[in-house]
Structures are given as structure tokens and as C-alpha cells.
C-alpha atoms as a PDB file:
ATOM      1  CA  GLN A   1      -6.821  19.421 -58.940  1.00  0.00           C
ATOM      2  CA  VAL A   2      -3.792  19.552 -56.664  1.00  0.00           C
ATOM      3  CA  GLN A   3      -3.142  21.636 -53.574  1.00  0.00           C
ATOM      4  CA  LEU A   4       0.432  22.113 -52.435  1.00  0.00           C
ATOM      5  CA  VAL A   5       1.845  23.095 -49.059  1.00  0.00           C
ATOM      6  CA  GLU A   6       5.550  23.642 -48.553  1.00  0.00           C
ATOM      7  CA  SER A   7       7.439  23.407 -45.283  1.00  0.00           C
ATOM      8  CA  GLY A   8      10.959  23.035 -43.981  1.00  0.00           C
ATOM      9  CA  GLY A   9      12.369  26.460 -44.656  1.00  0.00           C
ATOM     10  CA  GLY A  10      14.274  28.388 -42.046  1.00  0.00           C
ATOM     11  CA  LEU A  11      17.514  30.087 -41.086  1.00  0.00           C
ATOM     12  CA  VAL A  12      20.667  28.130 -41.862  1.00  0.00           C
ATOM     13  CA  GLN A  13      24.326  29.014 -41.820  1.00  0.00           C
ATOM     14  CA  THR A  14      26.379  29.051 -44.978  1.00  0.00           C
ATOM     15  CA  GLY A  15      27.515  25.523 -45.703  1.00  0.00           C
ATOM     16  CA  GLY A  16      24.581  23.946 -43.927  1.00  0.00           C
ATOM     17  CA  SER A  17      21.776  21.793 -45.302  1.00  0.00           C
ATOM     18  CA  LEU A  18      18.001  21.907 -45.469  1.00  0.00           C
ATOM     19  CA  LYS A  19      15.330  19.552 -46.676  1.00  0.00           C
ATOM     20  CA  LEU A  20      12.200  21.207 -47.962  1.00  0.00           C
ATOM     21  CA  SER A  21       8.952  19.295 -48.139  1.00  0.00           C
ATOM     22  CA  CYS A  22       5.882  19.745 -50.276  1.00  0.00           C
ATOM     23  CA  ALA A  23       2.683  17.996 -49.256  1.00  0.00           C
ATOM     24  CA  ALA A  24       0.153  17.496 -52.018  1.00  0.00           C
ATOM     25  CA  SER A  25      -3.517  16.692 -51.997  1.00  0.00           C
ATOM     26  CA  GLY A  26      -5.482  15.234 -54.839  1.00  0.00           C
ATOM     27  CA  ARG A  27      -6.195  11.742 -56.014  1.00  0.00           C
ATOM     28  CA  THR A  28      -4.023  11.928 -59.115  1.00  0.00           C
ATOM     29  CA  PHE A  29      -0.832  13.279 -57.574  1.00  0.00           C
ATOM     30  CA  ALA A  30       1.244  10.520 -59.139  1.00  0.00           C
ATOM     31  CA  SER A  31       0.302  11.844 -62.584  1.00  0.00           C
ATOM     32  CA  TYR A  32       1.869  15.245 -62.018  1.00  0.00           C
ATOM     33  CA  THR A  33       5.323  16.418 -62.871  1.00  0.00           C
ATOM     34  CA  MET A  34       6.672  18.227 -59.803  1.00  0.00           C
ATOM     35  CA  SER A  35       9.228  21.000 -59.634  1.00  0.00           C
ATOM     36  CA  TRP A  36      10.771  23.486 -57.288  1.00  0.00           C
ATOM     37  CA  PHE A  37      11.276  27.143 -58.087  1.00  0.00           C
ATOM     38  CA  ARG A  38      12.727  29.930 -56.014  1.00  0.00           C
ATOM     39  CA  GLN A  39      12.471  33.679 -56.015  1.00  0.00           C
ATOM     40  CA  ALA A  40      14.805  36.062 -54.252  1.00  0.00           C
ATOM     41  CA  PRO A  41      13.857  39.688 -53.575  1.00  0.00           C
ATOM     42  CA  GLY A  42      14.160  41.783 -56.697  1.00  0.00           C
ATOM     43  CA  LYS A  43      14.908  38.767 -58.867  1.00  0.00           C
ATOM     44  CA  GLU A  44      12.920  36.670 -61.301  1.00  0.00           C
ATOM     45  CA  ARG A  45      11.539  33.299 -60.364  1.00  0.00           C
ATOM     46  CA  GLN A  46      14.088  30.569 -61.057  1.00  0.00           C
ATOM     47  CA  PHE A  47      13.579  26.877 -61.798  1.00  0.00           C
ATOM     48  CA  VAL A  48      15.870  24.829 -59.526  1.00  0.00           C
ATOM     49  CA  ALA A  49      14.750  21.210 -59.823  1.00  0.00           C
ATOM     50  CA  GLY A  50      12.115  19.097 -61.504  1.00  0.00           C
ATOM     51  CA  LEU A  51      11.025  15.463 -61.549  1.00  0.00           C
ATOM     52  CA  SER A  52       8.629  13.886 -64.008  1.00  0.00           C
ATOM     53  CA  TRP A  53       5.574  11.987 -62.858  1.00  0.00           C
ATOM     54  CA  THR A  54       7.229   8.732 -63.896  1.00  0.00           C
ATOM     55  CA  GLY A  55      10.329   9.561 -61.902  1.00  0.00           C
ATOM     56  CA  ASP A  56      12.590   8.756 -64.828  1.00  0.00           C
ATOM     57  CA  SER A  57      13.249  12.316 -65.876  1.00  0.00           C
ATOM     58  CA  ALA A  58      14.881  14.718 -63.442  1.00  0.00           C
ATOM     59  CA  TYR A  59      16.710  17.957 -64.033  1.00  0.00           C
ATOM     60  CA  THR A  60      18.599  20.521 -62.038  1.00  0.00           C
ATOM     61  CA  PRO A  61      20.284  23.447 -63.765  1.00  0.00           C
ATOM     62  CA  ASP A  62      24.050  23.667 -63.755  1.00  0.00           C
ATOM     63  CA  SER A  63      23.932  26.565 -61.312  1.00  0.00           C
ATOM     64  CA  VAL A  64      22.716  24.259 -58.521  1.00  0.00           C
ATOM     65  CA  LYS A  65      23.649  20.838 -59.817  1.00  0.00           C
ATOM     66  CA  GLY A  66      25.307  18.661 -57.206  1.00  0.00           C
ATOM     67  CA  ARG A  67      23.847  20.634 -54.306  1.00  0.00           C
ATOM     68  CA  LEU A  68      20.077  20.408 -54.880  1.00  0.00           C
ATOM     69  CA  THR A  69      18.274  17.102 -55.213  1.00  0.00           C
ATOM     70  CA  ILE A  70      14.580  16.580 -55.833  1.00  0.00           C
ATOM     71  CA  SER A  71      12.744  13.426 -54.865  1.00  0.00           C
ATOM     72  CA  ARG A  72       9.153  12.308 -54.548  1.00  0.00           C
ATOM     73  CA  ASP A  73       7.103   9.800 -52.598  1.00  0.00           C
ATOM     74  CA  ASN A  74       3.948   9.168 -54.574  1.00  0.00           C
ATOM     75  CA  ALA A  75       2.453   6.882 -51.947  1.00  0.00           C
ATOM     76  CA  ASN A  76       2.510   9.705 -49.401  1.00  0.00           C
ATOM     77  CA  LYS A  77       2.000  12.512 -51.928  1.00  0.00           C
ATOM     78  CA  MET A  78       5.207  14.248 -50.971  1.00  0.00           C
ATOM     79  CA  VAL A  79       7.957  16.027 -52.879  1.00  0.00           C
ATOM     80  CA  TYR A  80      11.266  16.977 -51.337  1.00  0.00           C
ATOM     81  CA  LEU A  81      14.152  19.282 -52.127  1.00  0.00           C
ATOM     82  CA  GLN A  82      17.425  18.560 -50.410  1.00  0.00           C
ATOM     83  CA  ILE A  83      19.732  21.564 -50.395  1.00  0.00           C
ATOM     84  CA  ASN A  84      23.323  21.001 -49.369  1.00  0.00           C
ATOM     85  CA  SER A  85      26.280  23.353 -48.994  1.00  0.00           C
ATOM     86  CA  LEU A  86      23.967  26.333 -48.703  1.00  0.00           C
ATOM     87  CA  LYS A  87      25.243  29.615 -50.070  1.00  0.00           C
ATOM     88  CA  PRO A  88      23.995  33.145 -49.472  1.00  0.00           C
ATOM     89  CA  GLU A  89      22.680  33.183 -53.041  1.00  0.00           C
ATOM     90  CA  ASP A  90      20.353  30.309 -52.160  1.00  0.00           C
ATOM     91  CA  MET A  91      18.353  32.644 -49.937  1.00  0.00           C
ATOM     92  CA  ALA A  92      14.872  32.923 -51.434  1.00  0.00           C
ATOM     93  CA  ILE A  93      11.288  31.820 -51.131  1.00  0.00           C
ATOM     94  CA  TYR A  94      11.043  28.276 -52.451  1.00  0.00           C
ATOM     95  CA  TYR A  95       7.890  27.158 -54.230  1.00  0.00           C
ATOM     96  CA  CYS A  96       6.620  23.742 -55.122  1.00  0.00           C
ATOM     97  CA  ALA A  97       4.743  23.503 -58.419  1.00  0.00           C
ATOM     98  CA  ALA A  98       2.821  20.850 -60.311  1.00  0.00           C
ATOM     99  CA  ARG A  99       1.829  20.284 -63.909  1.00  0.00           C
ATOM    100  CA  LEU A 100       0.341  17.531 -66.003  1.00  0.00           C
ATOM    101  CA  GLY A 101       2.667  16.422 -68.746  1.00  0.00           C
ATOM    102  CA  VAL A 102       6.365  16.365 -69.346  1.00  0.00           C
ATOM    103  CA  LEU A 103       8.952  18.189 -67.308  1.00  0.00           C
ATOM    104  CA  LYS A 104       9.256  21.858 -68.224  1.00  0.00           C
ATOM    105  CA  TYR A 105      11.344  24.640 -66.815  1.00  0.00           C
ATOM    106  CA  ALA A 106       9.189  27.734 -67.157  1.00  0.00           C
ATOM    107  CA  GLY A 107       6.929  28.691 -64.310  1.00  0.00           C
ATOM    108  CA  ASP A 108       4.145  29.660 -66.691  1.00  0.00           C
ATOM    109  CA  ASP A 109       3.847  25.989 -67.673  1.00  0.00           C
ATOM    110  CA  TYR A 110       2.761  24.981 -64.162  1.00  0.00           C
ATOM    111  CA  GLU A 111      -0.871  24.982 -63.129  1.00  0.00           C
ATOM    112  CA  TYR A 112      -0.556  24.579 -59.378  1.00  0.00           C
ATOM    113  CA  TRP A 113       1.619  26.334 -56.825  1.00  0.00           C
ATOM    114  CA  GLY A 114       2.171  26.260 -53.113  1.00  0.00           C
ATOM    115  CA  GLN A 115       2.438  29.325 -50.936  1.00  0.00           C
ATOM    116  CA  GLY A 116       6.204  29.051 -50.580  1.00  0.00           C
ATOM    117  CA  THR A 117       8.664  28.555 -47.758  1.00  0.00           C
ATOM    118  CA  GLN A 118      11.420  30.997 -46.877  1.00  0.00           C
ATOM    119  CA  VAL A 119      15.050  29.921 -46.822  1.00  0.00           C
ATOM    120  CA  THR A 120      17.434  32.342 -45.158  1.00  0.00           C
ATOM    121  CA  VAL A 121      21.177  31.801 -45.229  1.00  0.00           C
ATOM    122  CA  SER A 122      23.449  33.540 -42.754  1.00  0.00           C
ATOM    123  CA  SER A 123      27.123  34.074 -43.430  1.00  0.00           C
END
């Protein structure tokens, strides 16, 4: 089992950067594919970045490609999401999620979720 705790959200101006962190517990963290999702008010949850447990398969959708980067530190059981050139449309609650198996993009495929961290972008 894995428990996830996100941090690093906050208020940032348009064009700024943030690095979100996700701290995981559990002995088998390195076996989990990790992803980040976000959900804005009134909108559906959106996959924004994922990284396989091996680290050799990563994906960010075209809508955020080049601005969002996921990384992981298995030794310290951490996952990160670097967000650059923040836009108002990036404002959302960001969730870290974990699953056993290959990288997938649907939230329903993930077994474990954090509580989320709020990212607010001011214009």
C-alpha cells in the first residue's frame, strides 16, 4: 500500500514557476507508476504527467508539453512536478497518484491518491 502527500502549491503570477512535491510511504514505492492529475472547478480531472516505475516511460499531453516535467527520486520516495510558464488555465488542485503496472492516463486506473495541493495563478 502507498500513502501520498502533496505539497508545494501556492499563489504564483502568470509566467512564474512552481515545483510540486509528492511524498510517498510504503516499502515498494519504486514499483509504482506515478502520475500527476489536476482538477479545476467545474472541470473534469485531467492527466498532466506520468512516469513509469522504471523511469523509462514518461508522458505529458500536448496541452502541457514543454512546460510540465515529472521526475521521481525512488531512494527518497518522492515525485515532483515542475511547472514553468504558468498560465491562468493551470490553476487547479493537483493530485499525485500511484498504480502498479504500466503508465496509464485515466484516473480510474490509479489505486492511490493524495489529498491534493492547490495551485493558484494570478494575472
